[in-house]
Amino acid sequence: MAKKILIIDDDPNIVTYLEDIFQDNGYATCKATDGADAMDVVRSERPDLITLDLEMPKEWGPRFYRQLSQDEEFGGIPVIVISGLAGNKYAIPKAVASFTKPFDREELLKVVKETLGE
Amino acid sequence: MIVASESIVVATVDVEHGQVLARVLAEHGFRPVLCRCTEVARTLHEVRPRLLILGHCRQDGEALLRDILQQFPRIRVIALLEPGETEQGLDLLDAGASDILVKPVGERALSIAVKRALDILDLQEQCDIVREKNKILRMSQQMCRQLFDEVPCYISVQNKDWRIVRANRHFKEDFGDCLGEHCYEIYKHRTHPCPNCPVEATFADGLMHQTEEVVTTRSGQQRIVLTMTAPIRDENGNIVEVMELSTDISQIRELQSRLTSLGLFIGSISHGVRGMLTALDGGMYRLEKGIETGDMDRIRSGVELVKLMVARIRNSVLEMLYYSKERELNIQHIDVRSFAESVANFVEPKAEKHGIAFQRDFSQDLGQVSLDPEVISSGLVNILENAVDACIDDEAKPHHEVVFAVSATAHEVCFAVRDNGTGMDRQTQEKMFSLFFSSKGSRGTGLGLYIANDVVQQHGGRIEVQSALGEGTEFRVFLPRQPRVQPAPAS
């Protein structure tokens, strides 16, 4: 069964882009448009990996990450930060990787494959 | 001062008498040079003495004396007379002799006369030196005054009570002849000394201090000045006054603020631009994959996405150009009332949320106006939001209201924003349009009113402000019905 990636980003065009990339490479995807809804999606979709934007209107990425990491069941899901903020690697130090938009597609796919063990 | 070895010429007809006089002079340490009356001019040329003892040379001794004094105006002459020649003696004194001695000349009389003549010569020389020094002093004073007045900055000298005791021309031109007034009143229209006053600091530690200030000239113009202070000490080294030298750096700051504003703007839009570029990548990816797989739907949606992102990026670049002053105003002919309604609609919810009454007071027949609705509405929204903030911050009154009044004449439209919030002190009023000046602490960026003022001025309009601390503020934005578009400030 295909591994599932949760895409959290408030920009629908970027969500579509990430869906395209991951689906073209054989992954299943699901999405959340802000940090506030994302925890519900995690519980219902049980993703294997999360890509996380930092600046979102309702609740910003680091707060979601704090919630996620404190969750007993889902706290171990690896997170890749994809954000327009410079220096974003300092926002979530425990993230698997941090990409600044616009990101290198091949590099992102490489990290995803390594993380998901393929 | 008498130089003992100095030469004194003795010119007589009677050689023996001359030799006696010479011996006496030599005994007193002088170097007498004897000559005949006929040789007196040549001898004086050779010896250049300060003193001449002139014997009874000929009948017209007076003419000879005049002749000598004409050639050697600084020489002093002691004339020798035969007994009974009182009249001739007076004539000689009249002709310029400094003294007369009657023959036979005793040693004491000669000694007194020579000493007196040389004392007078010394005094004369000292007078000459003093006169010369006075001349140099006058010239120096004049030069100092000229430098003080012409130096292209404001110079004022303050005493310990912050009163201006001296000021240069440039200062007087822009701030008036205000000697005796307090510097903080004249420069800043304050009632108390400024916080962190550099004059006070220099009085305290005797060191130079530097600050940057916004001052207001008597014609109401604001200048950003770099102020330096230096102590003025009395002869005992006590600081009695402090000199304040202020250089107008408004143009430099204007340029800096433009650049900083551009930097801030780029910083603020960079997050959005990064998102747009990523989405553009997404469109390109979709397009490429569509072409690879021959999927027309994917190609079509890819092209749509690319077009959308290119349009957004284009707008962002245009906005950036506006901040770098290369974007022209997008003047549109619009209905004043509906424009005012849309501006009010933007702010009203915020006022209501905080329990502040928001009133629209729009005159009938407001007509049409030509303006750039985007930039003017953001300026007006900024002023209205400031009014709401001033009400939120005011804890003194139980009821607050913001009135948005719009009126018009044949030539201009006036958008007035009145609030009964905190009001502003004079200093805040003077600084409020400066870049990065904010009275809101960390809540303000110091950009809002700066940009509002900038765009109103670009339309050929103006902003008038009336405010009283604790009572409230009224902003009135006047815009001509037809904008007289102003050139961008030099930057």
Coordinates of C-alpha atoms in Angstrom, one line a residue:
Chain A
M1 CA 0.0 0.0 0.0
A2 CA 1.3 3.5 -0.9
K3 CA 2.7 5.6 1.8
K4 CA 0.6 8.6 2.6
I5 CA 1.9 12.2 2.9
L6 CA -0.1 15.0 4.6
I7 CA 0.4 18.4 2.9
I8 CA -0.3 21.4 5.2
D9 CA -0.3 24.7 3.4
D10 CA -2.7 27.6 3.1
D11 CA -2.0 28.2 -0.6
P12 CA -4.1 25.9 -2.7
N13 CA -1.8 26.3 -5.7
I14 CA 1.1 25.0 -3.7
V15 CA -1.0 22.1 -2.2
T16 CA -1.8 21.1 -5.8
Y17 CA 1.8 21.3 -6.8
L18 CA 2.9 19.0 -3.9
E19 CA 0.0 16.6 -4.7
D20 CA 1.2 16.4 -8.3
I21 CA 4.8 15.7 -7.3
F22 CA 4.0 13.1 -4.7
Q23 CA 1.2 11.3 -6.6
D24 CA 3.4 11.2 -9.8
N25 CA 5.9 9.4 -7.6
G26 CA 3.5 6.8 -6.3
Y27 CA 2.5 8.4 -2.9
A28 CA -0.9 8.9 -1.6
T29 CA -1.7 12.4 -0.3
C30 CA -4.1 14.2 1.9
K31 CA -4.2 17.9 2.8
A32 CA -5.0 20.5 5.4
T33 CA -5.1 24.3 4.8
D34 CA -4.1 25.4 8.2
G35 CA -2.6 24.2 11.5
A36 CA -5.9 24.3 13.3
D37 CA -7.5 21.6 11.1
A38 CA -4.4 19.6 10.5
M39 CA -4.5 17.6 13.8
D40 CA -8.0 16.3 12.8
V41 CA -6.7 15.2 9.4
V42 CA -3.7 13.5 11.1
R43 CA -6.1 11.5 13.2
S44 CA -8.4 10.6 10.4
E45 CA -5.8 10.0 7.6
R46 CA -2.9 8.6 9.7
P47 CA -0.2 9.9 7.3
D48 CA 3.4 8.5 7.2
L49 CA 5.0 11.9 6.6
I50 CA 3.9 15.6 6.9
T51 CA 5.0 18.6 4.9
L52 CA 4.4 21.7 6.9
D53 CA 4.2 25.4 6.0
L54 CA 5.0 27.8 8.8
E55 CA 3.0 31.0 8.1
M56 CA -0.7 30.2 7.9
P57 CA -3.6 32.5 8.8
K58 CA -5.3 30.6 11.6
E59 CA -2.6 28.8 13.4
W60 CA 1.0 28.8 12.5
G61 CA 3.1 25.8 11.8
P62 CA 5.2 25.6 15.0
R63 CA 2.1 25.5 17.2
F64 CA 0.7 22.6 15.2
Y65 CA 4.1 20.8 15.5
R66 CA 4.0 21.2 19.3
Q67 CA 0.6 19.7 19.4
L68 CA 1.7 16.8 17.1
S69 CA 4.9 16.0 19.0
Q70 CA 3.0 15.9 22.3
D71 CA 0.5 13.4 20.8
E72 CA 1.3 9.9 22.1
E73 CA 0.0 8.1 19.0
F74 CA 1.1 10.4 16.2
G75 CA 4.1 12.3 17.8
G76 CA 6.6 10.2 15.8
I77 CA 5.4 11.2 12.3
P78 CA 8.3 12.8 10.5
V79 CA 7.8 16.4 9.4
I80 CA 9.4 18.3 6.5
V81 CA 9.1 22.1 6.7
I82 CA 8.4 23.9 3.4
S83 CA 8.1 27.6 4.0
G84 CA 8.6 31.0 2.5
L85 CA 10.3 32.2 5.7
A86 CA 14.1 32.5 5.6
G87 CA 15.8 30.8 8.5
N88 CA 12.8 28.4 8.9
K89 CA 15.1 25.6 10.1
Y90 CA 15.2 27.4 13.5
A91 CA 11.4 27.3 13.8
I92 CA 11.2 23.5 14.1
P93 CA 14.6 22.2 14.9
K94 CA 13.5 18.6 15.0
A95 CA 12.1 18.6 11.5
V96 CA 13.6 16.0 9.1
A97 CA 14.5 18.8 6.7
S98 CA 13.6 22.4 6.0
F99 CA 13.0 23.8 2.5
T100 CA 12.6 27.4 1.6
K101 CA 10.1 28.2 -1.2
P102 CA 10.7 28.0 -4.1
F103 CA 12.2 24.6 -3.3
D104 CA 14.2 22.1 -5.4
R105 CA 11.8 19.4 -6.4
E106 CA 14.4 16.6 -6.8
E107 CA 15.9 17.4 -3.5
L108 CA 12.5 17.3 -1.8
L109 CA 11.7 13.9 -3.4
K110 CA 15.1 12.6 -2.3
V111 CA 14.4 13.5 1.3
V112 CA 10.9 12.1 1.2
K113 CA 12.2 8.8 -0.2
E114 CA 15.0 8.6 2.4
T115 CA 12.5 9.3 5.2
L116 CA 10.0 6.8 4.1
G117 CA 12.7 4.2 3.5
E118 CA 12.4 3.5 -0.2
Chain B
M1 CA 63.0 100.1 26.5
I2 CA 66.3 102.0 26.4
V3 CA 69.0 100.0 24.8
A4 CA 72.1 101.3 26.4
S5 CA 74.4 100.7 23.4
E6 CA 72.0 102.4 21.0
S7 CA 73.4 105.0 18.6
I8 CA 72.6 108.7 19.1
V9 CA 73.6 111.1 16.5
V10 CA 75.0 114.5 17.8
A11 CA 75.1 117.2 15.1
T12 CA 76.7 120.5 16.1
V13 CA 78.5 123.5 14.6
D14 CA 80.7 123.7 17.6
V15 CA 82.8 120.5 17.4
E16 CA 84.2 120.8 20.9
H17 CA 80.7 121.1 22.4
G18 CA 79.7 118.1 20.4
Q19 CA 82.6 116.1 21.7
V20 CA 81.7 117.0 25.3
L21 CA 78.1 115.9 24.7
A22 CA 79.4 112.7 23.1
R23 CA 81.6 111.9 26.0
V24 CA 78.7 112.3 28.5
L25 CA 76.5 110.0 26.3
A26 CA 79.3 107.4 26.1
E27 CA 79.6 107.5 29.9
H28 CA 75.9 106.6 30.0
G29 CA 76.5 103.6 27.8
F30 CA 75.3 105.1 24.5
R31 CA 77.2 105.0 21.2
P32 CA 77.3 108.7 20.2
V33 CA 78.0 109.4 16.5
L34 CA 79.3 112.9 15.9
C35 CA 78.7 114.8 12.7
R36 CA 78.6 118.3 11.3
C37 CA 75.3 120.0 10.6
T38 CA 76.0 119.8 6.9
E39 CA 76.3 116.0 7.1
V40 CA 73.3 115.3 9.3
A41 CA 71.1 113.9 6.6
R42 CA 73.7 111.5 5.3
T43 CA 74.7 110.4 8.8
L44 CA 71.1 109.7 9.7
H45 CA 70.7 107.6 6.6
E46 CA 73.8 105.6 7.6
V47 CA 73.2 105.2 11.4
R48 CA 69.4 105.2 11.4
P49 CA 69.2 106.3 15.1
R50 CA 66.0 106.8 17.1
L51 CA 67.4 110.0 18.6
L52 CA 69.2 113.1 17.2
I53 CA 70.7 115.9 19.3
L54 CA 70.7 118.8 17.0
G55 CA 73.0 121.8 17.8
H56 CA 72.5 125.4 16.7
C57 CA 73.3 124.7 13.0
R58 CA 72.2 127.8 11.2
Q59 CA 69.8 130.7 11.3
D60 CA 67.0 128.6 9.8
G61 CA 67.3 125.7 12.2
E62 CA 63.6 125.3 12.0
A63 CA 63.6 124.5 8.3
L64 CA 66.4 122.0 8.8
L65 CA 64.4 120.3 11.5
R66 CA 61.3 120.1 9.3
D67 CA 63.4 118.7 6.5
I68 CA 64.9 116.0 8.8
L69 CA 61.5 115.1 10.3
Q70 CA 60.1 114.8 6.8
Q71 CA 62.7 112.3 5.9
F72 CA 62.7 110.5 9.2
P73 CA 59.3 110.9 10.7
R74 CA 59.8 108.6 13.6
I75 CA 63.0 110.2 14.9
R76 CA 63.0 112.2 18.0
V77 CA 65.1 115.4 18.1
I78 CA 66.5 117.3 21.1
A79 CA 67.4 120.8 19.9
L80 CA 70.2 122.8 21.5
L81 CA 69.7 126.6 21.9
E82 CA 71.9 129.5 22.7
P83 CA 71.0 131.3 25.9
G84 CA 68.2 133.8 25.3
E85 CA 66.8 132.1 22.2
T86 CA 63.4 131.4 23.8
E87 CA 61.4 132.3 20.7
Q88 CA 63.5 130.1 18.5
G89 CA 63.1 127.3 21.0
L90 CA 59.3 127.6 20.8
D91 CA 59.5 127.6 17.0
L92 CA 61.6 124.4 17.1
L93 CA 59.1 122.8 19.4
D94 CA 56.4 123.9 17.1
A95 CA 58.3 122.4 14.2
G96 CA 58.4 119.0 15.9
A97 CA 61.4 118.9 18.2
S98 CA 60.6 116.7 21.1
D99 CA 62.7 118.7 23.6
I100 CA 65.0 121.7 23.8
L101 CA 68.1 122.2 25.9
V102 CA 69.8 125.6 26.5
K103 CA 73.6 125.7 26.3
P104 CA 75.8 125.1 28.2
V105 CA 74.1 121.7 28.6
G106 CA 74.8 120.1 31.9
E107 CA 75.2 116.4 32.2
R108 CA 72.1 116.0 34.3
A109 CA 69.9 118.0 31.9
L110 CA 71.2 116.0 28.9
S111 CA 70.7 112.7 30.7
I112 CA 67.1 113.6 31.7
A113 CA 66.3 114.8 28.1
V114 CA 67.7 111.7 26.5
K115 CA 66.0 109.3 28.9
R116 CA 62.7 111.1 28.4
A117 CA 63.0 111.1 24.6
L118 CA 63.8 107.4 24.6
D119 CA 61.0 106.6 27.1
I120 CA 58.6 108.3 24.7
L121 CA 60.0 106.4 21.8
D122 CA 59.5 103.1 23.7
L123 CA 55.9 104.1 24.5
Q124 CA 55.3 105.0 20.9
E125 CA 56.6 101.6 19.8
Q126 CA 54.5 99.9 22.3
C127 CA 51.5 101.9 21.1
D128 CA 52.3 100.8 17.6
I129 CA 52.4 97.1 18.7
V130 CA 49.1 97.5 20.5
R131 CA 47.6 99.2 17.5
E132 CA 48.8 96.4 15.2
K133 CA 47.5 93.8 17.7
N134 CA 44.1 95.6 17.8
K135 CA 43.9 95.5 14.1
I136 CA 44.6 91.7 14.0
L137 CA 42.1 91.2 16.8
R138 CA 39.4 93.2 14.9
M139 CA 40.1 91.2 11.8
S140 CA 40.0 87.9 13.7
Q141 CA 36.7 89.0 15.4
Q142 CA 35.3 89.9 12.0
M143 CA 36.5 86.5 10.6
C144 CA 35.0 84.6 13.6
R145 CA 31.7 86.5 13.2
Q146 CA 31.6 85.8 9.5
L147 CA 32.4 82.1 10.1
F148 CA 29.8 82.0 12.9
D149 CA 27.2 83.6 10.7
E150 CA 27.9 82.0 7.3
V151 CA 28.6 78.4 8.4
P152 CA 25.8 76.4 6.8
C153 CA 24.4 75.1 10.1
Y154 CA 22.5 76.4 13.1
I155 CA 24.7 77.5 15.9
S156 CA 23.3 78.7 19.2
V157 CA 24.9 79.1 22.6
Q158 CA 22.9 78.3 25.7
N159 CA 23.4 79.1 29.3
K160 CA 22.6 76.8 32.2
D161 CA 18.9 77.8 32.1
W162 CA 18.7 76.6 28.5
R163 CA 18.4 80.2 27.4
I164 CA 19.9 81.1 24.1
V165 CA 22.5 83.8 24.6
R166 CA 24.0 83.9 21.1
A167 CA 22.9 82.6 17.7
N168 CA 24.2 82.7 14.2
R169 CA 22.5 84.3 11.2
H170 CA 21.3 81.0 9.8
F171 CA 19.6 80.2 13.1
K172 CA 18.0 83.6 13.4
E173 CA 16.7 83.4 9.8
D174 CA 14.9 80.1 10.5
F175 CA 14.0 80.5 14.2
G176 CA 13.8 84.2 14.6
D177 CA 15.8 86.6 16.8
C178 CA 15.1 84.7 20.0
L179 CA 17.9 85.6 22.3
G180 CA 16.9 85.0 25.9
E181 CA 14.3 82.4 25.0
H182 CA 14.5 78.7 25.9
C183 CA 16.1 76.5 23.3
Y184 CA 13.5 73.8 23.8
E185 CA 10.7 76.3 23.1
I186 CA 12.3 77.7 20.0
Y187 CA 13.5 74.4 18.5
K188 CA 10.7 72.1 19.5
H189 CA 7.8 74.2 20.9
R190 CA 8.1 72.3 24.1
T191 CA 7.3 73.6 27.5
H192 CA 10.0 71.6 29.3
P193 CA 13.6 70.7 28.4
C194 CA 13.8 67.7 26.1
P195 CA 14.6 64.3 27.5
N196 CA 18.2 63.3 26.9
C197 CA 19.2 67.0 26.4
P198 CA 22.7 67.1 25.0
V199 CA 23.2 70.6 26.3
E200 CA 22.5 69.4 29.8
A201 CA 24.8 66.5 29.3
T202 CA 27.7 68.7 28.2
F203 CA 27.1 71.0 31.2
A204 CA 27.3 67.9 33.4
D205 CA 30.4 66.2 32.0
G206 CA 32.1 68.8 29.8
L207 CA 32.2 66.4 26.9
M208 CA 30.8 66.7 23.4
H209 CA 27.4 65.1 22.9
Q210 CA 25.5 64.2 19.7
T211 CA 21.8 63.6 19.1
E212 CA 19.5 63.6 16.2
E213 CA 16.4 65.8 16.5
V214 CA 13.4 66.9 14.6
V215 CA 13.0 70.7 14.9
T216 CA 10.4 73.0 13.6
T217 CA 11.3 76.4 12.0
R218 CA 9.2 79.5 12.7
S219 CA 7.6 79.0 9.2
G220 CA 6.4 75.5 10.4
Q221 CA 8.9 73.5 8.3
Q222 CA 10.3 70.4 9.9
R223 CA 14.1 69.7 9.7
I224 CA 15.9 66.7 10.8
V225 CA 19.1 67.9 12.4
L226 CA 22.2 66.2 13.7
T227 CA 23.1 68.2 16.9
M228 CA 26.5 68.4 18.5
T229 CA 27.2 70.2 21.7
A230 CA 30.5 71.5 23.1
P231 CA 31.4 73.3 26.3
I232 CA 32.4 77.0 26.5
R233 CA 34.6 77.6 29.6
D234 CA 35.6 80.8 31.5
E235 CA 39.2 81.7 32.3
N236 CA 39.0 79.4 35.4
G237 CA 37.9 76.4 33.3
N238 CA 34.3 76.4 34.5
I239 CA 31.7 75.6 31.9
V240 CA 29.6 78.8 31.6
E241 CA 27.8 78.1 28.3
V242 CA 27.3 75.3 25.9
M243 CA 27.4 75.7 22.1
E244 CA 25.0 73.7 20.1
L245 CA 25.7 73.1 16.4
S246 CA 23.0 71.5 14.3
T247 CA 23.4 70.3 10.7
D248 CA 20.3 69.8 8.5
I249 CA 20.3 66.2 7.4
S250 CA 16.7 66.1 6.2
Q251 CA 17.7 65.3 2.6
I252 CA 20.0 62.5 3.7
R253 CA 17.3 61.0 6.0
E254 CA 14.8 61.3 3.1
L255 CA 17.0 59.3 0.9
Q256 CA 17.7 56.8 3.7
S257 CA 14.1 56.5 4.5
R258 CA 13.3 55.8 0.8
L259 CA 15.9 53.0 0.7
T260 CA 14.8 51.6 4.1
S261 CA 11.2 51.8 3.1
L262 CA 12.0 49.8 0.0
G263 CA 14.0 47.3 2.0
L264 CA 11.1 46.9 4.5
F265 CA 8.6 46.5 1.7
I266 CA 10.7 43.9 0.0
G267 CA 11.0 42.1 3.3
S268 CA 7.3 42.2 3.8
I269 CA 6.4 40.9 0.4
S270 CA 9.2 38.3 0.2
H271 CA 7.1 35.6 1.8
G272 CA 4.3 36.2 -0.7
V273 CA 6.7 36.3 -3.6
R274 CA 8.3 33.0 -2.5
G275 CA 4.8 31.5 -2.5
M276 CA 4.0 32.8 -5.9
L277 CA 7.3 31.5 -7.3
T278 CA 6.6 28.1 -5.8
A279 CA 3.1 28.0 -7.3
L280 CA 4.7 29.1 -10.6
D281 CA 7.0 26.1 -10.4
G282 CA 3.8 24.0 -9.7
G283 CA 2.2 25.3 -12.9
M284 CA 5.4 24.6 -14.9
Y285 CA 5.6 21.1 -13.5
R286 CA 2.0 20.4 -14.4
L287 CA 2.6 21.7 -17.9
E288 CA 5.8 19.6 -18.4
K289 CA 4.1 16.4 -17.1
G290 CA 1.1 17.1 -19.2
I291 CA 3.2 17.4 -22.3
E292 CA 5.2 14.3 -21.3
T293 CA 2.0 12.2 -20.9
G294 CA 0.0 14.0 -23.6
D295 CA -2.6 14.9 -21.0
M296 CA -4.4 17.9 -22.5
D297 CA -6.4 18.7 -19.2
R298 CA -3.2 18.8 -17.3
I299 CA -1.6 21.0 -19.9
R300 CA -4.5 23.4 -19.8
S301 CA -4.6 23.6 -16.1
G302 CA -0.9 24.1 -16.0
V303 CA -1.1 27.0 -18.4
E304 CA -3.9 28.6 -16.4
L305 CA -1.8 28.3 -13.2
V306 CA 1.3 29.8 -14.9
K307 CA -0.8 32.7 -16.3
L308 CA -2.3 33.4 -12.8
M309 CA 1.0 33.3 -11.1
V310 CA 2.7 35.5 -13.7
A311 CA -0.1 38.1 -13.3
R312 CA 0.3 38.1 -9.5
I313 CA 4.1 38.4 -9.7
R314 CA 3.6 41.2 -12.2
N315 CA 1.4 43.1 -9.7
S316 CA 3.9 42.6 -7.0
V317 CA 6.7 44.0 -9.1
L318 CA 4.5 47.0 -10.0
E319 CA 3.9 47.6 -6.3
M320 CA 7.6 47.4 -5.6
L321 CA 8.1 50.0 -8.3
Y322 CA 5.6 52.3 -6.6
Y323 CA 7.8 52.2 -3.5
S324 CA 10.8 52.9 -5.6
K325 CA 8.9 55.9 -7.0
E326 CA 8.7 54.6 -10.5
R327 CA 5.0 53.6 -10.4
E328 CA 2.7 56.3 -11.7
L329 CA -0.6 57.0 -10.0
N330 CA -3.5 55.1 -11.4
I331 CA -5.9 58.0 -11.5
Q332 CA -9.5 57.1 -11.9
H333 CA -12.7 59.2 -12.0
I334 CA -14.8 57.9 -9.2
D335 CA -17.9 58.8 -7.2
V336 CA -16.9 60.3 -3.8
R337 CA -19.8 58.9 -1.8
S338 CA -19.3 55.3 -2.9
F339 CA -15.6 55.6 -2.4
A340 CA -16.1 57.0 1.1
E341 CA -18.6 54.2 1.9
S342 CA -16.1 51.5 0.9
V343 CA -13.4 53.1 3.0
A344 CA -15.8 53.3 6.0
N345 CA -16.9 49.7 5.5
F346 CA -13.3 48.6 5.9
V347 CA -12.9 50.1 9.3
E348 CA -16.4 50.1 10.9
P349 CA -16.2 46.4 12.0
K350 CA -13.0 47.0 14.0
A351 CA -14.6 50.0 15.8
E352 CA -17.8 48.1 16.5
K353 CA -15.8 45.2 17.9
H354 CA -14.3 47.5 20.5
G355 CA -17.6 49.3 21.3
I356 CA -16.6 52.5 19.6
A357 CA -19.4 54.4 17.9
F358 CA -18.6 54.9 14.2
Q359 CA -20.5 57.7 12.5
R360 CA -20.6 58.5 8.8
D361 CA -21.3 62.1 8.1
F362 CA -21.4 62.5 4.4
S363 CA -22.6 65.7 2.8
Q364 CA -25.1 65.6 -0.1
D365 CA -23.9 66.1 -3.7
L366 CA -20.3 65.1 -3.1
G367 CA -19.9 64.6 -6.8
Q368 CA -16.9 63.0 -8.5
V369 CA -13.2 63.1 -7.8
S370 CA -10.1 61.9 -9.7
L371 CA -7.7 60.0 -7.6
D372 CA -5.8 56.7 -7.3
P373 CA -8.4 54.8 -5.3
E374 CA -6.0 52.1 -4.1
V375 CA -3.4 54.3 -2.5
I376 CA -5.8 57.0 -1.2
S377 CA -8.1 54.4 0.4
S378 CA -5.2 52.7 2.1
G379 CA -4.1 56.1 3.4
L380 CA -7.6 56.9 4.7
V381 CA -8.0 53.5 6.2
N382 CA -4.8 54.0 8.0
I383 CA -5.9 57.3 9.5
L384 CA -9.3 55.8 10.5
E385 CA -7.6 52.8 12.1
N386 CA -5.3 55.2 14.0
A387 CA -8.5 57.0 15.3
V388 CA -10.0 53.7 16.5
D389 CA -6.7 52.8 18.2
A390 CA -6.6 56.2 19.9
C391 CA -10.1 55.5 21.3
I392 CA -9.1 51.9 22.4
D393 CA -6.0 53.3 24.2
D394 CA -8.0 56.0 26.0
E395 CA -9.2 54.8 29.4
A396 CA -10.3 58.2 30.6
K397 CA -13.6 58.5 28.8
P398 CA -16.6 56.1 29.1
H399 CA -17.8 56.6 25.6
H400 CA -15.8 56.9 22.4
E401 CA -16.7 57.7 18.9
V402 CA -15.0 58.1 15.5
V403 CA -16.7 60.4 13.0
F404 CA -15.8 60.0 9.3
A405 CA -17.1 63.2 7.7
V406 CA -16.8 63.9 3.9
S407 CA -17.6 67.3 2.5
A408 CA -16.7 69.0 -0.8
T409 CA -16.3 72.3 -2.5
A410 CA -16.2 73.0 -6.2
H411 CA -12.5 72.4 -6.3
E412 CA -11.7 70.0 -3.5
V413 CA -13.0 67.1 -1.4
C414 CA -12.3 66.9 2.4
F415 CA -12.2 63.6 4.2
A416 CA -12.2 64.4 7.9
V417 CA -11.6 61.8 10.7
R418 CA -12.5 62.9 14.2
D419 CA -12.0 60.9 17.4
N420 CA -12.3 61.6 21.1
G421 CA -9.4 59.3 21.9
T422 CA -6.1 60.0 23.6
G423 CA -5.1 63.0 21.4
M424 CA -1.5 63.9 20.7
D425 CA 1.1 66.2 22.3
R426 CA 2.8 68.8 20.2
Q427 CA 5.9 66.7 19.7
T428 CA 4.0 63.7 18.5
Q429 CA 2.1 65.9 16.1
E430 CA 5.3 67.3 14.7
K431 CA 6.9 63.9 14.2
M432 CA 3.9 61.8 13.1
F433 CA 4.6 62.0 9.4
S434 CA 8.2 61.0 9.8
L435 CA 9.2 57.6 8.6
F436 CA 9.4 55.0 11.4
F437 CA 8.0 57.4 14.0
S438 CA 5.3 55.6 15.9
S439 CA 3.5 56.5 19.1
K440 CA 2.2 52.9 19.4
G441 CA 5.3 51.2 20.5
S442 CA 5.7 47.7 19.1
R443 CA 2.2 47.8 17.6
G444 CA 3.2 50.5 15.1
T445 CA 5.6 50.3 12.2
G446 CA 6.0 54.1 11.7
L447 CA 5.1 53.5 8.1
G448 CA 1.3 54.2 7.9
L449 CA 1.1 58.0 8.2
Y450 CA 4.3 58.5 6.4
I451 CA 2.9 56.7 3.3
A452 CA -0.5 58.4 3.7
N453 CA 1.0 61.8 3.7
D454 CA 3.2 60.9 0.8
V455 CA 0.4 59.7 -1.4
V456 CA -1.8 62.7 -0.5
Q457 CA 1.0 65.1 -1.4
Q458 CA 1.5 63.2 -4.7
H459 CA -2.1 64.0 -5.5
G460 CA -1.4 67.7 -4.8
G461 CA -3.4 67.5 -1.6
R462 CA -2.6 68.1 2.0
I463 CA -3.3 66.8 5.5
E464 CA -4.2 69.1 8.4
V465 CA -4.2 67.9 11.9
Q466 CA -5.7 69.4 15.1
S467 CA -5.2 67.5 18.3
A468 CA -5.3 68.1 22.0
L469 CA -3.8 65.7 24.5
G470 CA -6.6 63.9 26.4
E471 CA -9.4 65.3 24.2
G472 CA -9.0 63.8 20.7
T473 CA -7.7 64.4 17.2
E474 CA -9.1 65.6 13.9
F475 CA -7.3 64.7 10.6
R476 CA -8.5 66.5 7.5
V477 CA -7.4 65.2 4.2
F478 CA -7.9 67.7 1.4
L479 CA -7.7 66.4 -2.2
P480 CA -8.3 68.4 -5.3
R481 CA -11.0 67.2 -7.6
Q482 CA -8.5 67.0 -10.3
P483 CA -5.1 65.9 -8.9
R484 CA -2.2 68.1 -9.5
V485 CA 0.2 65.3 -9.6
Q486 CA 3.4 66.1 -7.8
P487 CA 6.8 64.8 -8.8
A488 CA 8.2 62.2 -6.5
P489 CA 10.6 63.7 -3.9
A490 CA 14.2 63.6 -4.9
S491 CA 15.5 60.2 -3.8

